[in-house]
Amino acid sequence: MFRKVHLRLSALCAGITIFILFVMSCGYLYISEKGLKDSSFTSFQNDMNTVLGNLEQQTVITHEWLTRMEDNRKYQIQIMDNDTLFLFNERNSQEQRATFDSAWQQYQEQFLIASTGSSYAASHVEFPFSITGKNYYVCAAVSERKSGKLQVLILMPLTQLERQIHIQRILFFSLNTLASFALFFFSWHFTKLLLRPLSENQKKQVQFVASASHELRTPLAVILSCASAIKNADPGEREHFLESIQSEGRRMSRLIEDMLLLTSADNHAWTIQKEPTEMDTLFLETFEAFEPVAAEKSVRLSVELPDSTIPLCLCDRERIRQILAILLHNAVSYTSEDGWIQLSLLFDRKNFRLSVADNGIGIPDSEKKHIFERFYRSDQAHSKKGHFGLGLCIAAEIVKAHRGQIFVQDTPGGGSTFIVELPG
Ligand code: ADP
């Protein structure tokens, strides 16, 4: 599913940016081509001013002069003296003559009336002209003098300009294609980065549901088998089966409660009700509640509080009590008989430091980074009933909601010490 979304999102992202790029560069190309054509036309007009000004001063128009003016065939000049073609133009091919005739015809249709005058310089007009797919700039001038009428037609083929425009377009399309590939590549990676947290989250959700179903299956199987056994059991056994059903039911209900809690934390639907809390009182209450539990397992439980008065801690009292319960519950479970557990509270001017240390089985370094993951349990923990591997994640979520931190260290001499730091 994510692959499809990834592809679509990349295509959309790249499509929009490529479209914008394309429109912008087309605009730029149009302006640049227009500028090129305008400046080329202006330069043609300037050149024609010079050529015609020069012509004006010639008393005799020689072939050498005309060849020089053609500037290496950059221009093609045709001169008619009283409607007779100059000898210079006799060498023109049929095609060239047809081109001149056609250009002259356009000139006559469009400009002749307006431009006729006594001097070339005053009467010349320049205009663009096309014939059989070839484009030219044309300069036409007519001078009517006493000696007769002289018609001058100068053509400039636009091949050079067109080649320049053509190269510019090829460059533009190549750069645009390159940019499009780069944009698609960028969009592909960008959307991949964007979707990564979502896909990881989805993986986690799937894992969570799978683990939850797995955990629920065991008590449910026990309940079902007890329920079917109860039918044929004698009254003494029935009591035992009913107790099993009850305890497995309680286990299931606790597991579901834990899962709901984590789900609401994921949905940010979890509310923390902070209130000024006397941390040392909370510690003493928790200590008293857990003393019988520890004593039942012959584990020594002690509490260490600061000697001096400490400020009130702004926190959710019940949630902090829940963290301590999770840590103490674990400590009792993973500490063997005759072991010890120490509950300590410290305040270092900035943070409250809550710790639960035991001299139990300890946690290998390789497992330390996993114990806060959902449904993670060490191999030894798998055999323990009531341990689903959710306690520490719940503790971590509560700590996170308080903007604090939780971590584990080895207890000197063996065992584990869980430390919770809460901002003061
Ligand atoms: P569980 O309900 O299985 O205890 P937790 O999330 O509370 O789940 O703990 C995860 C794992 O961390 C446990 O399975 C256990 O391996 C390890 N662990 C937690 N507390 C202790 C402890 N005090 N001593 C040793 N291992 C511990």
XYZ file of N, CA and C in Angstrom, residues 222-331:
330
model
N -7.364 -20.823 28.113
C -7.545 -21.392 29.461
C -9.005 -21.263 29.875
N -9.586 -20.083 29.650
C -10.992 -19.841 30.033
C -11.906 -20.835 29.319
N -11.681 -21.013 28.009
C -12.555 -21.903 27.227
C -12.427 -23.353 27.683
N -11.172 -23.781 27.934
C -11.003 -25.182 28.336
C -11.570 -25.405 29.743
N -11.403 -24.403 30.648
C -11.988 -24.523 31.994
C -13.516 -24.578 31.906
N -14.063 -23.722 31.001
C -15.523 -23.668 30.868
C -16.072 -25.002 30.377
N -15.344 -25.646 29.433
C -15.869 -26.927 28.945
C -15.632 -28.033 29.973
N -14.515 -27.925 30.759
C -14.235 -28.968 31.756
C -15.218 -28.900 32.926
N -15.717 -27.681 33.178
C -16.575 -27.445 34.343
C -17.887 -28.263 34.270
N -18.308 -28.546 33.016
C -19.588 -29.260 32.834
C -19.560 -30.631 33.482
N -18.446 -31.361 33.303
C -18.386 -32.736 33.813
C -17.641 -32.846 35.150
N -17.191 -31.681 35.683
C -16.384 -31.729 36.914
C -17.276 -31.892 38.150
N -16.682 -32.535 39.213
C -17.463 -32.627 40.459
C -17.346 -31.310 41.211
N -18.194 -31.059 42.196
C -18.265 -29.734 42.843
C -16.907 -29.216 43.333
N -16.040 -30.073 43.847
C -14.721 -29.625 44.348
C -13.859 -29.063 43.232
N -13.886 -29.751 42.099
C -13.057 -29.318 40.954
C -13.615 -28.026 40.335
N -14.959 -27.944 40.365
C -15.606 -26.766 39.765
C -15.046 -25.466 40.341
N -14.903 -25.506 41.704
C -14.369 -24.328 42.392
C -13.015 -23.916 41.790
N -12.186 -24.927 41.575
C -10.831 -24.693 41.040
C -10.903 -24.088 39.626
N -11.805 -24.677 38.791
C -11.941 -24.165 37.419
C -12.463 -22.733 37.405
N -13.432 -22.479 38.317
C -13.995 -21.121 38.363
C -12.937 -20.092 38.751
N -12.076 -20.518 39.699
C -10.982 -19.622 40.130
C -10.048 -19.319 38.958
N -9.756 -20.387 38.188
C -8.866 -20.202 37.024
C -9.507 -19.236 36.030
N -10.806 -19.440 35.791
C -11.496 -18.552 34.839
C -11.417 -17.116 35.332
N -11.639 -16.954 36.653
C -11.611 -15.605 37.231
C -10.230 -14.964 37.080
N -9.186 -15.747 37.420
C -7.846 -15.134 37.384
C -7.422 -14.850 35.950
N -7.763 -15.735 34.998
C -7.413 -15.473 33.585
C -8.209 -14.273 33.062
N -9.467 -14.170 33.509
C -10.302 -13.027 33.119
C -9.684 -11.726 33.587
N -9.174 -11.749 34.835
C -8.537 -10.542 35.390
C -7.283 -10.188 34.577
N -6.525 -11.251 34.218
C -5.310 -11.057 33.415
C -5.649 -10.379 32.082
N -6.706 -10.901 31.462
C -7.136 -10.339 30.169
C -7.563 -8.886 30.321
N -8.306 -8.653 31.397
C -8.818 -7.298 31.589
C -7.651 -6.330 31.809
N -6.608 -6.781 32.575
C -5.440 -5.910 32.803
C -4.704 -5.619 31.489
N -4.583 -6.705 30.704
C -3.888 -6.551 29.421
C -4.637 -5.559 28.521
N -5.962 -5.727 28.484
C -6.761 -4.818 27.632
C -6.654 -3.378 28.127
N -6.650 -3.224 29.446
C -6.502 -1.877 30.025
C -5.173 -1.251 29.599
N -4.106 -2.068 29.698
C -2.773 -1.578 29.305
C -2.752 -1.186 27.835
N -3.365 -2.021 27.015
C -3.344 -1.742 25.575
C -4.126 -0.473 25.253
N -5.263 -0.315 25.927
C -6.071 0.890 25.691
C -5.300 2.140 26.097
N -4.567 1.988 27.205
C -3.777 3.117 27.698
C -2.708 3.523 26.676
N -2.029 2.516 26.137
C -0.981 2.815 25.152
C -1.586 3.380 23.864
N -2.753 2.847 23.480
C -3.398 3.350 22.263
C -3.798 4.809 22.444
N -4.329 5.130 23.632
C -4.715 6.535 23.816
C -3.481 7.426 23.883
N -2.351 6.862 24.373
C -1.107 7.657 24.358
C -0.678 7.901 22.919
N -0.825 6.881 22.064
C -0.461 7.033 20.644
C -1.323 8.084 19.970
N -2.592 8.117 20.359
C -3.513 9.077 19.723
C -3.477 10.445 20.394
N -2.555 10.610 21.300
C -2.425 11.857 22.073
C -3.728 12.199 22.788
N -4.482 11.140 23.144
C -5.758 11.377 23.831
C -5.564 11.223 25.341
N -4.313 11.156 25.726
C -3.992 10.927 27.117
C -3.853 12.263 27.837
N -4.556 12.428 28.916
C -4.419 13.712 29.600
C -3.668 13.501 30.916
N -2.778 14.424 31.142
C -1.989 14.385 32.375
C -2.539 15.487 33.270
N -2.966 15.095 34.463
C -3.488 16.130 35.355
C -2.431 16.495 36.399
N -1.702 17.529 36.106
C -0.603 17.889 37.004
C -1.127 18.626 38.226
N -0.545 18.301 39.342
C -0.905 19.011 40.584
C 0.330 19.012 41.481
N 0.480 20.012 42.348
C 1.646 20.028 43.239
C 1.602 18.790 44.141
N 2.667 18.009 44.088
C 2.659 16.723 44.787
C 3.826 16.634 45.764
N 3.528 16.145 46.951
C 4.620 15.905 47.925
C 5.220 14.562 47.574
N 6.345 14.602 46.920
C 6.936 13.380 46.397
C 7.300 12.392 47.504
N 7.807 12.951 48.627
C 8.235 12.018 49.699
C 7.042 11.266 50.290
N 5.893 11.953 50.362
C 4.682 11.291 50.875
C 4.260 10.178 49.904
N 4.313 10.510 48.623
C 3.949 9.519 47.597
C 4.854 8.283 47.696
N 6.157 8.549 47.947
C 7.120 7.446 48.084
C 6.775 6.561 49.279
N 6.455 7.228 50.402
C 6.147 6.463 51.624
C 4.887 5.620 51.432
N 3.885 6.218 50.762
C 2.634 5.473 50.512
C 2.902 4.246 49.636
N 3.701 4.443 48.598
C 4.010 3.322 47.687
C 4.800 2.249 48.427
N 5.742 2.721 49.248
C 6.566 1.786 50.028
C 5.664 0.910 50.904
N 4.729 1.581 51.580
C 3.820 0.836 52.478
C 2.962 -0.152 51.703
N 2.529 0.250 50.511
C 1.675 -0.640 49.709
C 2.440 -1.862 49.236
N 3.732 -1.697 48.956
C 4.499 -2.815 48.387
C 5.252 -3.652 49.423
N 5.289 -3.139 50.629
C 6.048 -3.887 51.648
C 5.520 -5.319 51.804
N 4.190 -5.519 51.927
C 3.692 -6.891 52.072
C 4.009 -7.759 50.844
N 3.958 -7.149 49.649
C 4.242 -7.910 48.410
C 5.679 -8.412 48.435
N 6.606 -7.498 48.842
C 8.018 -7.876 48.902
C 8.239 -8.908 49.997
N 7.585 -8.695 51.127
C 7.766 -9.607 52.263
C 7.300 -11.019 51.894
N 6.241 -11.100 51.103
C 5.709 -12.407 50.688
C 6.771 -13.210 49.938
N 7.661 -12.459 49.237
C 8.715 -13.134 48.459
C 10.059 -13.100 49.195
N 10.000 -12.735 50.481
C 11.200 -12.597 51.324
C 12.232 -11.666 50.703
N 11.749 -10.596 50.131
C 12.649 -9.588 49.564
C 12.595 -8.374 50.481
N 13.779 -7.810 50.770
C 13.835 -6.680 51.684
C 13.595 -5.385 50.905
N 12.585 -4.642 51.309
C 12.272 -3.381 50.613
C 12.598 -2.209 51.522
N 13.386 -1.266 51.034
C 13.702 -0.091 51.859
C 13.455 1.179 51.045
N 13.326 2.288 51.782
C 13.096 3.557 51.095
C 14.078 4.602 51.601
N 14.584 5.396 50.697
C 15.556 6.439 51.073
C 15.023 7.781 50.558
N 14.813 8.708 51.511
C 14.260 10.017 51.137
C 15.267 11.114 51.457
N 15.167 12.280 50.832
C 16.110 13.369 51.122
C 15.988 13.813 52.586
N 17.131 14.216 53.165
C 17.121 14.634 54.573
C 16.384 15.960 54.737
N 16.637 16.863 53.769
C 16.012 18.192 53.901
C 14.683 18.233 53.160
N 13.949 19.303 53.404
C 12.637 19.442 52.753
C 12.847 19.683 51.264
N 12.035 19.045 50.472
C 12.134 19.267 49.014
C 10.860 19.952 48.523
N 10.973 20.689 47.397
C 9.770 21.398 46.917
C 8.714 20.419 46.393
N 7.526 20.975 46.203
C 6.451 20.145 45.642
C 6.760 19.893 44.161
N 6.387 18.723 43.720
C 6.653 18.393 42.303
C 5.338 18.525 41.532
N 5.388 19.279 40.408
C 4.176 19.445 39.609
C 4.048 18.251 38.655
N 3.210 17.299 39.059
C 3.082 16.091 38.236
C 1.714 15.453 38.459
N 1.417 14.452 37.645
C 0.172 13.703 37.808
C 0.437 12.620 38.855
N -0.054 12.862 40.063
C 0.271 12.006 41.204
C -0.027 10.523 40.929
N -1.227 10.268 40.355
C -1.626 8.873 40.155
C -0.776 8.184 39.104
N -0.379 8.953 38.080
C 0.472 8.368 37.026
C 1.865 8.057 37.576
N 2.373 8.936 38.444
C 3.705 8.687 39.022
C 3.634 7.468 39.950
N 2.505 7.372 40.649
C 2.308 6.198 41.512
C 2.320 4.928 40.634
N 1.702 5.063 39.427
C 1.637 3.924 38.510
C 3.054 3.515 38.037
N 3.894 4.527 37.773
C 5.277 4.217 37.354
C 5.978 3.443 38.457
N 5.858 3.968 39.682
C 6.547 3.302 40.813
C 6.027 1.879 40.981
N 4.712 1.704 40.762
C 4.126 0.372 40.916
C 4.696 -0.577 39.865
N 4.813 -0.079 38.632
C 5.361 -0.929 37.546
C 6.792 -1.338 37.880
N 7.605 -0.347 38.299
C 9.018 -0.630 38.571
C 9.174 -1.561 39.767
N 8.357 -1.323 40.795
C 8.451 -2.188 41.991
C 7.938 -3.592 41.691
N 6.866 -3.656 40.915
C 6.305 -4.952 40.535
C 7.365 -5.766 39.785
N 8.046 -5.102 38.844
C 9.133 -5.778 38.103
C 10.257 -6.183 39.042
N 10.660 -5.233 39.905
C 11.786 -5.515 40.813
C 11.479 -6.739 41.679
